[in-house]
Short mmCIF file of C-alpha atoms and ligand atoms in Angstrom, two decimals:
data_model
loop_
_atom_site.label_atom_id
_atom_site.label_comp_id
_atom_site.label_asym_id
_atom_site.label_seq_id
_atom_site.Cartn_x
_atom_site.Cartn_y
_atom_site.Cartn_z
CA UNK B 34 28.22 -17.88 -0.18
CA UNK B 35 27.69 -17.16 -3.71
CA UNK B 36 24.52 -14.40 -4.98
CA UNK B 37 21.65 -16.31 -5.63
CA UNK B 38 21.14 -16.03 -9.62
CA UNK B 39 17.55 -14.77 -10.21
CA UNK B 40 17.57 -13.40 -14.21
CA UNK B 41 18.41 -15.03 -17.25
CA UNK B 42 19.21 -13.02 -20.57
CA UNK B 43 18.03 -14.49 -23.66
CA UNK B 44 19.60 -13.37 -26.96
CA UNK B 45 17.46 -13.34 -29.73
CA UNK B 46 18.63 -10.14 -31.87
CA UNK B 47 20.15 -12.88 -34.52
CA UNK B 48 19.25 -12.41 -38.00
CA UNK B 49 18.38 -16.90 -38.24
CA UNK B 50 19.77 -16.98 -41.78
CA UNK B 51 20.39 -20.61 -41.48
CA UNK B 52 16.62 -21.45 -41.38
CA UNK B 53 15.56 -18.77 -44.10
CA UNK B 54 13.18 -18.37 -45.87
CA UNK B 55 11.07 -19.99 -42.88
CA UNK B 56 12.90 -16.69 -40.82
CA UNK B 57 12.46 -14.09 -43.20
CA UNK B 58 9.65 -12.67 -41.58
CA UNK B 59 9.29 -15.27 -38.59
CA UNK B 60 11.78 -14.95 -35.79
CA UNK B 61 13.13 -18.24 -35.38
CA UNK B 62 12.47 -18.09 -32.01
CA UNK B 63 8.79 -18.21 -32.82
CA UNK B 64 9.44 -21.40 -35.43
CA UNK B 65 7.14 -23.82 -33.34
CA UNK B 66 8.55 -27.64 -32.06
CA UNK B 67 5.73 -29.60 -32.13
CA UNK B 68 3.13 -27.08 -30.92
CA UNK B 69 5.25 -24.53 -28.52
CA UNK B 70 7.68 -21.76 -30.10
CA UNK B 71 11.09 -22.93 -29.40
CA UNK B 72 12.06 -19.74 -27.36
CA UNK B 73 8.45 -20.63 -24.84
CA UNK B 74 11.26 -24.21 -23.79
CA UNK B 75 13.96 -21.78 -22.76
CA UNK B 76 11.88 -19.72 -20.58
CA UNK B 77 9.86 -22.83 -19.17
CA UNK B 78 13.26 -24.31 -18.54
CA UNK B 79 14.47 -21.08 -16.48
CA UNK B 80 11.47 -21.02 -14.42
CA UNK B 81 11.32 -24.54 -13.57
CA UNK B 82 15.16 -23.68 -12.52
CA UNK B 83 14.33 -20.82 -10.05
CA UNK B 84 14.63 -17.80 -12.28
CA UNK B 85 12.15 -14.99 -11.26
CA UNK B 86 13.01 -12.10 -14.04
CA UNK B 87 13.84 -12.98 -17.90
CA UNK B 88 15.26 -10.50 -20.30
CA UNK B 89 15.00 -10.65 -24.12
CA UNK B 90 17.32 -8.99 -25.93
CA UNK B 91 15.72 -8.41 -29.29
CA UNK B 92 16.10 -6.77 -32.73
CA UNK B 93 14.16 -5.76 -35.85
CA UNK B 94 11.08 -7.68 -36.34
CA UNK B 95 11.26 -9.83 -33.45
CA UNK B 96 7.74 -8.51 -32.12
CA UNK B 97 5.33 -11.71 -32.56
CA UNK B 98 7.78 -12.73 -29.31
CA UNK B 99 5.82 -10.29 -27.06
CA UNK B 100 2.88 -10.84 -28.39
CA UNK B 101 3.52 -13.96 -27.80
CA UNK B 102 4.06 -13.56 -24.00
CA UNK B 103 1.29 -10.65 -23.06
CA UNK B 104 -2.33 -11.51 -23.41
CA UNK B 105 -4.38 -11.72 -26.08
CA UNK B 106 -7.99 -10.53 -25.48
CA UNK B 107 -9.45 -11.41 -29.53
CA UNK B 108 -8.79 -14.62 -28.68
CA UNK B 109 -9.11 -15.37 -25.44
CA UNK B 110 -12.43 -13.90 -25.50
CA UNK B 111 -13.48 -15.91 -28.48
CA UNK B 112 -12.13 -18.97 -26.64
CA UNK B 113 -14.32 -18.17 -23.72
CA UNK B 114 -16.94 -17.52 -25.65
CA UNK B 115 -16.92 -20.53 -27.57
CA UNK B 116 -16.09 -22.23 -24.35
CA UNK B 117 -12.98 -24.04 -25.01
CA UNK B 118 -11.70 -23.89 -21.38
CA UNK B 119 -8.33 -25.75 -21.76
CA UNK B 120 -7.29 -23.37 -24.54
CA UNK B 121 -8.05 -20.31 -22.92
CA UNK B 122 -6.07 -21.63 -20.07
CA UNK B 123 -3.17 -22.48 -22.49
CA UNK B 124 -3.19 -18.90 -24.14
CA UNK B 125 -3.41 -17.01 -20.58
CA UNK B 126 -0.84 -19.11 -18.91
CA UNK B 127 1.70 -17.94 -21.47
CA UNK B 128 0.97 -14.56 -20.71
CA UNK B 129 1.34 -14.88 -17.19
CA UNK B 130 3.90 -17.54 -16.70
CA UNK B 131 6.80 -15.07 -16.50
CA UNK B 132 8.58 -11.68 -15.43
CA UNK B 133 9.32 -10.60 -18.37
CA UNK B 134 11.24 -7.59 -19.44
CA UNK B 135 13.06 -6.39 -23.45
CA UNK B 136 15.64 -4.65 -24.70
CA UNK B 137 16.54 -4.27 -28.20
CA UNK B 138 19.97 -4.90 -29.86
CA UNK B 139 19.82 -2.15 -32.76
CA UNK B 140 22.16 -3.84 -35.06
CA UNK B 141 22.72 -7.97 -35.36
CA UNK B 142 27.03 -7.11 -33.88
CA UNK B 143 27.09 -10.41 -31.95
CA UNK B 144 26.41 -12.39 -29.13
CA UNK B 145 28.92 -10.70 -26.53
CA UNK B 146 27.32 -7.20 -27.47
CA UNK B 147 23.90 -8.97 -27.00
CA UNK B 148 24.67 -9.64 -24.06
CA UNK B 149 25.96 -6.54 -23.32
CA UNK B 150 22.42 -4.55 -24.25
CA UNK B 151 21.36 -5.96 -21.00
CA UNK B 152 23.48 -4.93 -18.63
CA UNK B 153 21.47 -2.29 -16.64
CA UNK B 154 18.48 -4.61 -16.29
CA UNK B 155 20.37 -7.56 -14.85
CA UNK B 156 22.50 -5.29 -12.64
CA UNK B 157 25.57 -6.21 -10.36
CA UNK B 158 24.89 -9.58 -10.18
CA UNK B 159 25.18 -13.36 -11.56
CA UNK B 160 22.96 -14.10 -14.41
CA UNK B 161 22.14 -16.78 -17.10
CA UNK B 162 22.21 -16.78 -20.39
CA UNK B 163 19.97 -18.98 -22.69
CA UNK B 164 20.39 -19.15 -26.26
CA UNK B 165 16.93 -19.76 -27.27
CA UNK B 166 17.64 -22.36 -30.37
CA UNK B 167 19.52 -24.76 -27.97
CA UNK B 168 16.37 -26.77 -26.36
CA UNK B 169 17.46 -28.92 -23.62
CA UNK B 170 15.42 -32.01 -22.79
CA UNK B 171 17.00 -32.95 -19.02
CA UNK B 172 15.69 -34.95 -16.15
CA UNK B 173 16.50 -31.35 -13.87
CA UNK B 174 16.70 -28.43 -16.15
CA UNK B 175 19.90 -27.41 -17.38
CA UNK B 176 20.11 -24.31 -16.00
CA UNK B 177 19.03 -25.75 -12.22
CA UNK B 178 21.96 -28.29 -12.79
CA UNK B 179 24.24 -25.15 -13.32
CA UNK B 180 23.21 -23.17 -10.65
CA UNK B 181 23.85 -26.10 -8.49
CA UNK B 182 27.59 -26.00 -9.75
CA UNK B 183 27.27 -22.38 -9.44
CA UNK B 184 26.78 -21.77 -5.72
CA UNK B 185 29.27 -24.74 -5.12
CA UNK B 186 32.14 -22.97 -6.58
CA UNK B 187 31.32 -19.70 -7.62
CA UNK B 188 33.27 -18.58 -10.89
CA UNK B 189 31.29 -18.83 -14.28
CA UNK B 190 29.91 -21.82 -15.31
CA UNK B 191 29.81 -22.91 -19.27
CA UNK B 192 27.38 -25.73 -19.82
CA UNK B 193 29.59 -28.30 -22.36
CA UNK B 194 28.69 -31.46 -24.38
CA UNK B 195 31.46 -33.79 -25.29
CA UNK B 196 31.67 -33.90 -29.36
CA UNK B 197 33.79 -36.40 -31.34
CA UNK B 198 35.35 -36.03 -34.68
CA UNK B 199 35.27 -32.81 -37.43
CA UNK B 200 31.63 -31.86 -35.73
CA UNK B 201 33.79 -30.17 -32.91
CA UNK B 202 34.58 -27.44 -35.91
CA UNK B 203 31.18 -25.88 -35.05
CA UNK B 204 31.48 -24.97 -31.68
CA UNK B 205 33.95 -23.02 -29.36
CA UNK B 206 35.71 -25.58 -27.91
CA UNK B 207 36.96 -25.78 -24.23
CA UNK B 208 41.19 -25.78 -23.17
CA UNK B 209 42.06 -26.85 -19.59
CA UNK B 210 41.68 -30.22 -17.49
CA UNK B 211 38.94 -32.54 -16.10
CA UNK B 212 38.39 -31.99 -12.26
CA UNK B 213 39.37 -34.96 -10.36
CA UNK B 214 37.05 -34.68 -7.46
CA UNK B 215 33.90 -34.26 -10.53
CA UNK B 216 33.91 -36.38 -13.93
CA UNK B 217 30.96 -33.10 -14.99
CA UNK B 218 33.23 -30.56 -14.47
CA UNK B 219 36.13 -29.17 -16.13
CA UNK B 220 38.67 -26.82 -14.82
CA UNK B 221 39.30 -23.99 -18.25
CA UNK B 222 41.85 -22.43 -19.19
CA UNK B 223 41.18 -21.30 -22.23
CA UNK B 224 38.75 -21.47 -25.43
CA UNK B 225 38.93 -21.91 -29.23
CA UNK B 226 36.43 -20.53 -31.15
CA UNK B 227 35.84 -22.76 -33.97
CA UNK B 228 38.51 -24.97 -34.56
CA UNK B 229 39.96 -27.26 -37.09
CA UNK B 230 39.56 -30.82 -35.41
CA UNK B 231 43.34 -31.11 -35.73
CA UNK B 232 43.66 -27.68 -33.35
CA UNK B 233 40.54 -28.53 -31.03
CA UNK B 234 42.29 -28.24 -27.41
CA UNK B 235 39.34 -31.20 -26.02
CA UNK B 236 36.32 -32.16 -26.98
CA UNK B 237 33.96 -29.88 -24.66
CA UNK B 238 32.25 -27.79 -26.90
CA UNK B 239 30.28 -25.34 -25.57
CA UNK B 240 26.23 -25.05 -25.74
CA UNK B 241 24.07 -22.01 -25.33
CA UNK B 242 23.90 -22.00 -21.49
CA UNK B 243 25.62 -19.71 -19.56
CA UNK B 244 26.11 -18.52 -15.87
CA UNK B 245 28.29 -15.06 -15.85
CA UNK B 246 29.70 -13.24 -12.98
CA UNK B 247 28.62 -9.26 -13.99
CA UNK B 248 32.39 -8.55 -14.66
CA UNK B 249 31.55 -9.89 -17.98
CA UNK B 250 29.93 -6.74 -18.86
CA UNK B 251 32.48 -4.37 -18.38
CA UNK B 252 35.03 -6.74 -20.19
CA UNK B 253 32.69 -7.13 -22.99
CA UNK B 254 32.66 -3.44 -22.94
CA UNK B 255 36.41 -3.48 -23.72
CA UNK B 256 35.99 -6.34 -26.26
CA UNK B 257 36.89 -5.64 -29.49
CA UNK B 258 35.08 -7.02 -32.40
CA UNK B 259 36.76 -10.50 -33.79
CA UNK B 260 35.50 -13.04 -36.20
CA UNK B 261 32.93 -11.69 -38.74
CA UNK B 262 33.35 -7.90 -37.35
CA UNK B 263 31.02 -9.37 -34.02
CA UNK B 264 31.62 -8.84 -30.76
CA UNK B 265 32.25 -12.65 -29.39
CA UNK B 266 30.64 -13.69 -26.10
CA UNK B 267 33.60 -16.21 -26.09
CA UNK B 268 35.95 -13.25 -26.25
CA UNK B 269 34.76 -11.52 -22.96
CA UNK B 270 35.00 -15.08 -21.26
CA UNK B 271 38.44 -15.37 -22.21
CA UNK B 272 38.76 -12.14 -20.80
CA UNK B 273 37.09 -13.03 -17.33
CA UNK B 274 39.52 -15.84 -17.08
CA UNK B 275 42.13 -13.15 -16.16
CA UNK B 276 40.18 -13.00 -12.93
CA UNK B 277 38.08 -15.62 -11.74
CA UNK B 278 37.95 -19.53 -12.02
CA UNK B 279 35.73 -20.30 -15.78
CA UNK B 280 33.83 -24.21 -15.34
CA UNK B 281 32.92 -26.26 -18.66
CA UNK B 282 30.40 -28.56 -17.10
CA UNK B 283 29.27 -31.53 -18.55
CA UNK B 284 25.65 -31.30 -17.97
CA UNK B 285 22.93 -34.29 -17.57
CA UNK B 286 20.68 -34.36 -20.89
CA UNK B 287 20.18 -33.80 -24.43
CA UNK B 288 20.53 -30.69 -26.78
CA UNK B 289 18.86 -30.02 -30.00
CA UNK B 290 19.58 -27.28 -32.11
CA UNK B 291 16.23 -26.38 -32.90
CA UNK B 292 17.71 -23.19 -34.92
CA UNK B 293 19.61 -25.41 -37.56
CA UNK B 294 16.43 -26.68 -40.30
CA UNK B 295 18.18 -30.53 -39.13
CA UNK B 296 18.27 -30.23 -35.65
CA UNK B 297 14.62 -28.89 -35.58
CA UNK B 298 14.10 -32.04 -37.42
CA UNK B 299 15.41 -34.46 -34.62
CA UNK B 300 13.86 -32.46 -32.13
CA UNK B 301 10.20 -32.61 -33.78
CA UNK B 302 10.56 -36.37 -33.84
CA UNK B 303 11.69 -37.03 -30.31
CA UNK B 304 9.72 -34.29 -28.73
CA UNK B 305 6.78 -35.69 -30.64
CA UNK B 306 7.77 -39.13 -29.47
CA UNK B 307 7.52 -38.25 -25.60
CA UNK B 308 4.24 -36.65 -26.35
CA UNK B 309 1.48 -38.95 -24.90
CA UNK B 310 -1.48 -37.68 -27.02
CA UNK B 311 -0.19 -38.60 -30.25
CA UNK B 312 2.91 -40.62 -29.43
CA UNK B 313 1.57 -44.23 -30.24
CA UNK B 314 0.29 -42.56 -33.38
CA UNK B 315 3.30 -40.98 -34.48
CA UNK B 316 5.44 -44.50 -33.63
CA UNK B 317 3.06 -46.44 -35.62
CA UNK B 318 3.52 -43.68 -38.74
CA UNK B 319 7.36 -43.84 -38.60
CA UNK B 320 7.10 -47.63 -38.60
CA UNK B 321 5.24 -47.53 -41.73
CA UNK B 322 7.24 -45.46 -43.77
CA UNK B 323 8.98 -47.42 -46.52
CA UNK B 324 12.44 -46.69 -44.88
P1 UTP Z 36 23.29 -17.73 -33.95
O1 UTP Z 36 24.43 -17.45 -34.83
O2 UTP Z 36 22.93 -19.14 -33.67
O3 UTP Z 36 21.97 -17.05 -34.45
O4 UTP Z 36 23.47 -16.92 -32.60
P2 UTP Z 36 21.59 -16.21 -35.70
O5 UTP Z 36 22.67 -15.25 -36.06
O6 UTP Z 36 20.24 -15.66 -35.41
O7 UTP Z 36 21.35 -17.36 -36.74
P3 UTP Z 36 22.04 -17.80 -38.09
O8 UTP Z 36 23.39 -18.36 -37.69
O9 UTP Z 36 22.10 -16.60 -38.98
O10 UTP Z 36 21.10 -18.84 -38.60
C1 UTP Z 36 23.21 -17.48 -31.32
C2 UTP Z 36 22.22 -16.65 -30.54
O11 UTP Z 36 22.68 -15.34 -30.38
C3 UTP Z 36 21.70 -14.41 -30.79
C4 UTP Z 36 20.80 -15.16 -31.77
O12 UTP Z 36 19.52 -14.57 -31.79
C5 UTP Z 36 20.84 -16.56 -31.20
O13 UTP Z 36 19.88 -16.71 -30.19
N1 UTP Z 36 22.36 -13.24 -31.38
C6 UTP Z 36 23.33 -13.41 -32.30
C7 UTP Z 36 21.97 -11.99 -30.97
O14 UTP Z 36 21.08 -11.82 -30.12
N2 UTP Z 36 22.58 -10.90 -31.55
C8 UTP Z 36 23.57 -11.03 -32.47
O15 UTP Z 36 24.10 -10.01 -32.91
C9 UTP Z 36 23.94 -12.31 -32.86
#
């Protein structure tokens, strides 16, 4: 029997340089896709998966986030005054729809020491990690589909997407074998962060869903800082592999990176595609662009 995984980390101390000036002030977690701040599908997609307590790691200037998730009585109480129901619902249901607790990164030194800052809330036992940018549209949320795979076979679980061509370059990138018994899942061995296309080991790259075993933090603890002077998340993996089994795992959906000014752009379109209020509308816009 495997511990039930109840809290999910979410690392959002990141500086979001690639979508300045939009970030400058703006955490890019707040950037909004279509009408909901990108990091509002992470934490929709974690309680729709069974997660009861979330945990935002955080940094300098990153405080319109809880705002964002705690009430907000100037406006609720002109929306009730003004008696626009449905909104008030909308705004209230944010502030309620979670267990939310924060803990801020001091300094921007990486994802694995992100992670790390949240060590004494999640405690001695398995946990999630969502990177907020990567918004997962899935017909059973991502990190359900993990967990699944989690409390099969125990170990840590990497969620991967299979990339073809010099695009790998952007990702770490997965070493090992396919598991017979499960096309999804793949047996690691190893990981590459980064690599040439020529050195890529496969072509499971991995996305920003995670489930760790809590050795990870006292690896991570021991990790020293590689690429860019950062401690790397992938580094304390590769050190948990000295232990315990490591799954890439293929899962069932689609990923935007909503934290790349492109990939935002995809995801507004499609989201706003699957959008019933507007998505005739929008279909009959694109088709009338001189393209
Ligand atoms: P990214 O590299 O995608 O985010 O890190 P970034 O550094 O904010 O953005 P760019 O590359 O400059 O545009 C992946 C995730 O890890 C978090 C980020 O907030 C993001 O969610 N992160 C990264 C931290 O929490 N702390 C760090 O020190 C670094």
């Amino acid at each position: 029997m495997t511990q039930p995984v109840r809290t999910a980390v979410f690392p959002a101390g990141g500086l979001g340089t690639r979508f300045l000036p939009a970030t400058k002030v703006v955490p890019k977690e707040m950037l909004a896709l279509v009408d909901k701040p990108i990091i509002q599908y992470g934490v929709e997609e974690c309680l729709a998966s069974g997660i009861e307590h979330i945990i935002f790691v955080t940094g300098r200037g990153k405080s319109a986030m809880e705002d964002h998730f705690d009430f907000s009585p100037e406006l609720d109480a002109t929306l009730e005054r003004r008696g626009k129901k449905e909104l008030l619902d909308v705004s209230r249901r944010v502030a309620t729809m979670a267990r939310i607790s924060y803990v801020r990164q001091k300094e921007p030194l990486g994802l694995g020491h992100a992670v790390l800052c949240a060590k004494q809330l999640v405690g001695n036992e398995p946990f999630a990690v969502v990177l907020p940018d990567d918004v997962i549209e899935a017909p059973r949320p991502c990190i359900a589909q993990m967990i699944d795979v989690f409390s099969q076979h125990g170990g840590s679980v990497l969620a991967t997407m299979t990339i073809e061509g010099p695009a790998i370059s952007a990702y770490g990138v997965l070493a090992g074998s396919a598991d017979s018994a499960n096309p999804r899942l793949y047996n690691c061995t190893g990981m590459v962060e980064k690599p040439k296309l020529a050195d890529a080991p496969s072509k499971q790259a991995i996305i920003g869903r995670y489930i760790l075993t809590p050795r990870v933090f006292e690896l991570l603890e021991t990790t020293k800082p590689g690429a860019g002077g950062e401690i790397q998340l992938t580094d304390g993996i590769l050190a948990l592999l000295q232990h315990e089994k490591v799954y890439g795992y293929t899962f069932e959906g689609k990923r935007y990176d909503a934290g790349d000014k492109f990939g935002m752009l995809q995801a507004t379109v499609e989201f706003a595609l699957n959008r019933p209020e507007f998505a005739d509308k929008f279909r009959a816009y694109l088709k009338s662009l001189p393209l």
